[in-house]
Coordinates of C-alpha atoms in Angstrom, one line a residue:
M172 CA -5.5 -33.4 -45.3
D173 CA -9.4 -33.5 -44.8
Q174 CA -9.7 -37.0 -47.0
I175 CA -6.7 -38.1 -44.6
A176 CA -8.8 -37.7 -41.5
A177 CA -11.7 -39.3 -43.5
Q178 CA -10.0 -42.4 -44.2
H179 CA -9.5 -42.5 -40.5
I180 CA -12.3 -41.3 -38.4
G181 CA -15.0 -40.9 -41.1
Q182 CA -15.5 -44.8 -41.6
E183 CA -17.9 -44.7 -38.4
T184 CA -20.1 -42.2 -39.6
Q185 CA -23.0 -42.2 -42.4
L186 CA -20.9 -40.1 -44.6
P187 CA -16.9 -40.3 -44.3
S188 CA -16.6 -36.9 -45.5
L189 CA -18.7 -33.8 -46.6
E190 CA -17.6 -31.3 -49.3
M191 CA -19.7 -28.3 -49.7
S192 CA -19.0 -24.8 -51.4
M193 CA -20.9 -21.3 -52.5
D194 CA -20.5 -21.5 -56.1
L195 CA -21.5 -23.3 -59.2
L196 CA -17.9 -24.6 -60.1
Q197 CA -18.7 -24.8 -63.9
T198 CA -15.5 -23.7 -65.2
V199 CA -13.2 -26.0 -67.2
G200 CA -10.0 -26.2 -69.1
Q201 CA -6.9 -24.2 -68.2
C202 CA -7.7 -21.4 -65.4
D203 CA -4.9 -19.4 -63.2
N204 CA -1.4 -20.0 -64.0
G205 CA -1.9 -22.5 -66.7
Y206 CA -3.3 -25.2 -64.4
A207 CA -6.6 -27.2 -65.2
C208 CA -9.5 -25.2 -63.4
V209 CA -10.1 -28.9 -61.4
Y210 CA -7.3 -27.8 -58.9
Q211 CA -9.2 -24.1 -58.4
N212 CA -12.9 -25.8 -58.3
N213 CA -12.0 -28.4 -55.5
L214 CA -10.3 -28.5 -52.3
S215 CA -10.9 -32.0 -51.2
W216 CA -9.0 -34.9 -53.2
S217 CA -9.6 -39.0 -52.0
S218 CA -6.2 -39.4 -54.4
P219 CA -3.9 -37.5 -56.1
T220 CA -6.0 -37.9 -59.5
T221 CA -9.4 -37.8 -57.9
P222 CA -11.6 -34.7 -57.1
L223 CA -14.3 -34.5 -55.1
P224 CA -16.8 -32.0 -56.0
A225 CA -18.3 -29.6 -53.6
E226 CA -21.9 -29.0 -53.4
A227 CA -23.6 -25.6 -53.3
H228 CA -27.2 -26.4 -53.2
P229 CA -28.4 -26.4 -49.8
R230 CA -31.3 -29.1 -51.0
L231 CA -28.9 -31.6 -52.4
V232 CA -26.8 -31.1 -49.1
F233 CA -30.0 -31.9 -47.0
E234 CA -31.0 -35.0 -48.8
S235 CA -27.5 -36.3 -48.7
L236 CA -27.9 -35.8 -45.0
F237 CA -31.5 -37.0 -44.6
G238 CA -32.7 -38.3 -47.4
E239 CA -33.4 -42.3 -47.8
G240 CA -31.2 -42.6 -51.2
G241 CA -32.7 -43.6 -54.4
S242 CA -32.0 -41.3 -57.7
L243 CA -32.4 -37.5 -57.4
A244 CA -35.6 -38.5 -59.9
E245 CA -36.9 -40.6 -57.1
R246 CA -36.4 -38.6 -54.5
Q247 CA -37.9 -35.6 -55.6
A248 CA -41.0 -37.9 -56.9
A249 CA -41.1 -38.6 -53.1
L250 CA -41.2 -35.6 -51.8
R251 CA -43.7 -34.3 -54.0
K252 CA -46.0 -36.6 -51.9
K253 CA -45.0 -35.4 -48.5
A254 CA -44.2 -32.2 -47.4
S255 CA -41.1 -33.0 -45.6
L256 CA -38.4 -35.6 -45.5
L257 CA -38.6 -36.1 -41.9
D258 CA -42.3 -37.4 -42.5
F259 CA -40.8 -40.3 -43.8
F260 CA -39.3 -41.1 -40.3
N261 CA -42.3 -40.0 -37.9
E262 CA -42.8 -44.0 -37.4
D263 CA -39.2 -44.6 -36.4
I264 CA -38.9 -41.6 -34.5
S265 CA -42.1 -42.1 -32.4
K266 CA -40.4 -46.0 -31.8
L267 CA -37.3 -44.0 -30.8
K268 CA -39.0 -41.4 -28.6
R269 CA -41.0 -44.3 -26.7
K270 CA -37.2 -45.6 -25.8
L271 CA -35.8 -42.6 -24.3
G272 CA -36.1 -41.0 -21.2
P273 CA -37.3 -37.5 -20.5
Q274 CA -34.0 -35.3 -21.2
D275 CA -33.1 -37.4 -24.1
R276 CA -36.9 -37.0 -25.7
S277 CA -36.1 -33.3 -25.2
R278 CA -32.8 -33.4 -27.1
V279 CA -34.0 -35.4 -30.2
A280 CA -37.4 -33.1 -30.3
H281 CA -35.1 -30.3 -30.1
Y282 CA -32.8 -31.4 -32.8
L283 CA -35.6 -32.5 -35.2
D284 CA -37.3 -28.8 -35.0
S285 CA -33.8 -27.4 -36.1
V286 CA -34.0 -29.9 -39.0
R287 CA -37.2 -29.1 -40.1
E288 CA -36.4 -25.3 -39.5
V289 CA -33.5 -25.8 -42.2
E290 CA -35.7 -27.7 -44.2
R291 CA -38.4 -25.0 -44.4
R292 CA -35.7 -22.4 -44.9
I293 CA -34.9 -24.5 -48.3
Q294 CA -38.7 -24.9 -49.4
K295 CA -38.4 -21.2 -49.2
A296 CA -35.7 -20.6 -51.2
A297 CA -36.7 -23.1 -53.9
T298 CA -40.0 -21.1 -53.7
D299 CA -38.9 -17.4 -54.0
A300 CA -36.5 -18.6 -56.8
T301 CA -39.2 -19.6 -59.0
D302 CA -41.5 -16.5 -58.1
H303 CA -38.3 -13.9 -58.2
P304 CA -36.1 -15.5 -60.4
L305 CA -32.8 -13.7 -60.2
P306 CA -30.0 -14.4 -63.0
D307 CA -26.4 -15.5 -61.4
L308 CA -23.9 -17.5 -62.8
D309 CA -22.4 -18.0 -59.6
R310 CA -25.1 -18.8 -57.7
P311 CA -27.7 -22.1 -58.4
T312 CA -30.7 -21.5 -59.2
G313 CA -32.9 -22.1 -55.9
V314 CA -31.0 -20.9 -53.2
P315 CA -31.4 -17.9 -51.4
A316 CA -30.6 -15.0 -53.2
A317 CA -28.5 -13.0 -50.7
Y318 CA -25.1 -14.7 -50.1
A319 CA -25.5 -14.4 -46.5
D320 CA -28.6 -16.2 -46.2
H321 CA -27.2 -19.0 -48.4
A322 CA -23.9 -19.2 -46.2
R323 CA -25.6 -19.3 -43.1
L324 CA -28.0 -22.2 -44.4
M325 CA -25.0 -24.0 -45.4
F326 CA -23.3 -23.5 -42.0
D327 CA -26.5 -24.6 -40.7
L328 CA -26.3 -27.7 -42.3
Q329 CA -22.9 -28.2 -40.9
V330 CA -23.9 -28.1 -37.2
L331 CA -27.0 -30.6 -38.3
A332 CA -24.3 -33.0 -39.3
L333 CA -21.8 -32.6 -36.3
R334 CA -24.9 -33.0 -33.9
G335 CA -26.4 -36.1 -35.6
D336 CA -23.2 -37.5 -35.7
I337 CA -23.9 -38.0 -39.7
T338 CA -20.0 -36.6 -40.8
R339 CA -17.0 -35.6 -38.4
V340 CA -15.3 -34.2 -41.3
I341 CA -16.4 -31.1 -43.6
T342 CA -15.0 -29.0 -45.9
F343 CA -16.5 -25.6 -47.3
Q344 CA -15.4 -23.2 -49.8
L345 CA -16.8 -20.0 -48.5
A346 CA -15.6 -18.1 -51.5
R347 CA -13.3 -19.4 -54.2
E348 CA -10.4 -17.9 -56.5
T349 CA -11.1 -15.7 -59.5
S350 CA -14.6 -15.1 -58.1
S351 CA -16.7 -12.6 -60.1
R352 CA -19.3 -12.3 -57.2
S353 CA -20.2 -9.0 -55.5
Y354 CA -21.4 -7.9 -52.3
P355 CA -24.3 -5.1 -53.0
E356 CA -25.6 -6.1 -49.4
I357 CA -22.2 -4.7 -47.7
G358 CA -21.6 -1.6 -50.0
V359 CA -19.1 -3.5 -52.4
P360 CA -20.8 -3.7 -56.1
E361 CA -17.3 -4.6 -57.4
P362 CA -16.2 -8.4 -58.4
H363 CA -14.1 -9.9 -55.5
H364 CA -11.4 -11.1 -57.8
P365 CA -10.5 -7.8 -59.7
L366 CA -10.9 -6.1 -56.0
S367 CA -8.0 -8.6 -54.8
H368 CA -5.6 -7.2 -57.3
H369 CA -5.4 -3.8 -55.7
G370 CA -2.2 -2.5 -56.9
G371 CA -2.0 -0.6 -53.7
D372 CA -4.9 1.6 -54.0
P373 CA -6.4 2.1 -50.7
A374 CA -9.7 2.5 -52.0
K375 CA -9.8 -1.0 -53.1
I376 CA -7.7 -1.8 -50.0
A377 CA -10.4 -1.0 -48.1
L378 CA -13.5 -3.0 -50.1
M379 CA -11.4 -5.6 -49.5
A380 CA -11.3 -5.4 -45.8
K381 CA -14.7 -5.3 -46.0
I382 CA -15.5 -8.5 -48.1
N383 CA -13.0 -10.5 -45.2
Q384 CA -14.8 -8.8 -42.5
F385 CA -18.1 -10.0 -44.1
H386 CA -16.7 -13.8 -44.1
V387 CA -15.1 -14.1 -41.3
S388 CA -18.5 -12.0 -39.4
L389 CA -20.5 -15.4 -41.1
F390 CA -18.0 -17.6 -39.7
A391 CA -18.0 -16.0 -36.3
E392 CA -21.9 -16.8 -36.2
F393 CA -21.1 -20.2 -37.2
L394 CA -18.7 -20.7 -34.0
E395 CA -21.4 -19.4 -31.6
K396 CA -23.8 -21.9 -32.9
L397 CA -21.5 -24.3 -32.0
K398 CA -21.1 -22.9 -28.9
A399 CA -24.8 -22.8 -28.1
T400 CA -25.1 -26.6 -28.7
P401 CA -24.3 -29.1 -25.9
E402 CA -22.2 -32.0 -26.5
G403 CA -21.0 -34.5 -24.1
N404 CA -19.0 -32.5 -21.2
G405 CA -18.9 -29.4 -23.1
T406 CA -20.6 -28.3 -26.3
L407 CA -19.9 -29.0 -30.1
L408 CA -17.3 -26.2 -30.1
D409 CA -15.9 -28.0 -27.5
H410 CA -15.2 -31.1 -29.2
S411 CA -14.6 -29.6 -32.9
L412 CA -11.6 -28.3 -34.6
Y413 CA -12.1 -25.9 -37.4
L414 CA -9.7 -24.7 -39.9
Y415 CA -10.5 -21.1 -41.7
G416 CA -8.2 -19.0 -44.0
S417 CA -7.0 -18.5 -46.9
G418 CA -3.9 -19.6 -49.4
M419 CA -2.9 -15.9 -50.1
G420 CA -0.7 -13.3 -48.0
N421 CA -0.9 -11.0 -50.3
P422 CA -3.5 -11.6 -53.3
N423 CA -2.2 -8.7 -55.5
V424 CA 0.9 -10.4 -56.2
H425 CA -0.2 -13.7 -55.3
D426 CA 1.9 -13.9 -52.3
H427 CA 1.4 -16.9 -50.2
I428 CA 3.5 -15.4 -47.2
N429 CA 1.8 -14.2 -43.7
L430 CA -1.5 -16.2 -44.5
P431 CA -4.5 -15.3 -42.5
I432 CA -5.4 -18.7 -40.4
I433 CA -7.9 -19.4 -37.8
V434 CA -8.2 -22.2 -35.5
A435 CA -11.4 -22.6 -33.8
G436 CA -12.1 -25.2 -31.2
G437 CA -10.9 -27.7 -29.5
A438 CA -11.2 -26.6 -25.6
A439 CA -11.8 -30.0 -24.5
G440 CA -8.9 -31.3 -26.5
G441 CA -6.7 -28.8 -24.6
M442 CA -6.4 -25.8 -27.1
K443 CA -5.6 -22.2 -25.2
G444 CA -7.8 -20.0 -27.8
G445 CA -7.8 -15.9 -28.0
R446 CA -4.5 -15.7 -29.1
H447 CA -2.3 -14.4 -32.2
I448 CA 0.6 -16.7 -32.4
Q449 CA 3.1 -14.6 -34.9
F450 CA 6.3 -17.4 -35.9
E451 CA 9.7 -15.2 -36.0
K452 CA 10.7 -17.1 -39.8
P453 CA 8.4 -18.8 -42.3
T454 CA 7.1 -21.8 -41.0
P455 CA 5.0 -24.4 -43.8
L456 CA 1.1 -24.2 -43.2
A457 CA 1.8 -28.2 -43.5
N458 CA 2.7 -27.7 -39.6
L459 CA -0.3 -27.0 -38.9
H460 CA -2.1 -29.7 -41.0
L461 CA 0.2 -32.4 -39.1
T462 CA -0.6 -30.9 -35.8
L463 CA -4.5 -30.8 -36.2
L464 CA -4.5 -34.4 -37.8
D465 CA -2.7 -36.2 -35.0
K466 CA -5.2 -34.0 -32.6
V467 CA -8.0 -36.3 -34.3
G468 CA -5.9 -39.4 -33.8
V469 CA -4.3 -39.2 -37.1
H470 CA -0.8 -39.8 -36.4
L471 CA 1.7 -39.0 -39.4
E472 CA 5.7 -38.6 -39.3
S473 CA 5.1 -35.8 -41.8
F474 CA 2.3 -34.3 -44.3
A475 CA 3.1 -32.6 -47.4
D476 CA 6.3 -30.0 -46.7
S477 CA 5.6 -30.3 -42.9
K478 CA 9.0 -29.8 -40.9
G479 CA 7.5 -30.5 -37.6
E480 CA 4.4 -29.9 -35.4
V481 CA 2.8 -26.2 -34.1
N482 CA 2.7 -27.0 -30.3
E483 CA 2.3 -24.0 -29.2
L484 CA -1.5 -24.5 -30.5
F485 CA -2.0 -26.9 -27.4
K486 CA 0.5 -25.6 -25.0
P487 CA -0.1 -22.2 -23.6
L488 CA 3.0 -19.7 -24.4
S489 CA 5.3 -18.8 -21.9
V490 CA 5.0 -15.0 -20.8

């Protein structure tokens, strides 16, 4: 879905799409149910046989958004000569500001301050990793040690990408299948995937609920930042559509019914939020994909196994 959107609306921006994740995806061969690991490691595909690997390192994402190009070695050598990537653009930024009115100059200054703050946090994480190395097979070196700090940094990079109109299509894998990650910061030292096969154990279900609540709270923080960012005649949240969810309704038995799905944003597009829409009978998730594609200007007759659109999403339900 994201790449179909990118083919239509991504050609107007520096990056047609941005793929991000939280974990190193090093597994190869066969994974769950005998399928190749490439399917669980990659959410985005530019064709049925071409995956688009997601980047988990904030520094590499930052450079893809604001870098000047060149090889990784060339960029790193250049960065060693300057304290900040933005230093490369000082002259261009000064010329731009002279052409702008007071209000626009203020907006540009605020945006650049946000960029510098994110870069400072990335640099601090790299320094901390050198001074206090923490072995973690799932976590790239040089990123914040705490999961929440890493996630917030990745979300903030998305805000910068949208504010700067660097891309309009983003896919972010907040947690991956068969993850062995634990969450001691919220009192869950057990690995995620084994907990998902809870066997009906109330204690394990309670721990799973804590993980889910933790993930959603980070997403909610991100939405608040979008809501606090002016954009056109509203906010960045008004002019965005974000789909958040999981492919599992009941992970204990790998059940794909009653999926927990959130659609956020879109007030400028007429979406009425703050509702829980429950369907009377099983409905393909592709119906929602088709609806969202249509809302961003990609008009298709069908998508995957869709059987129609979710008209309720943009039309208030009758009470």
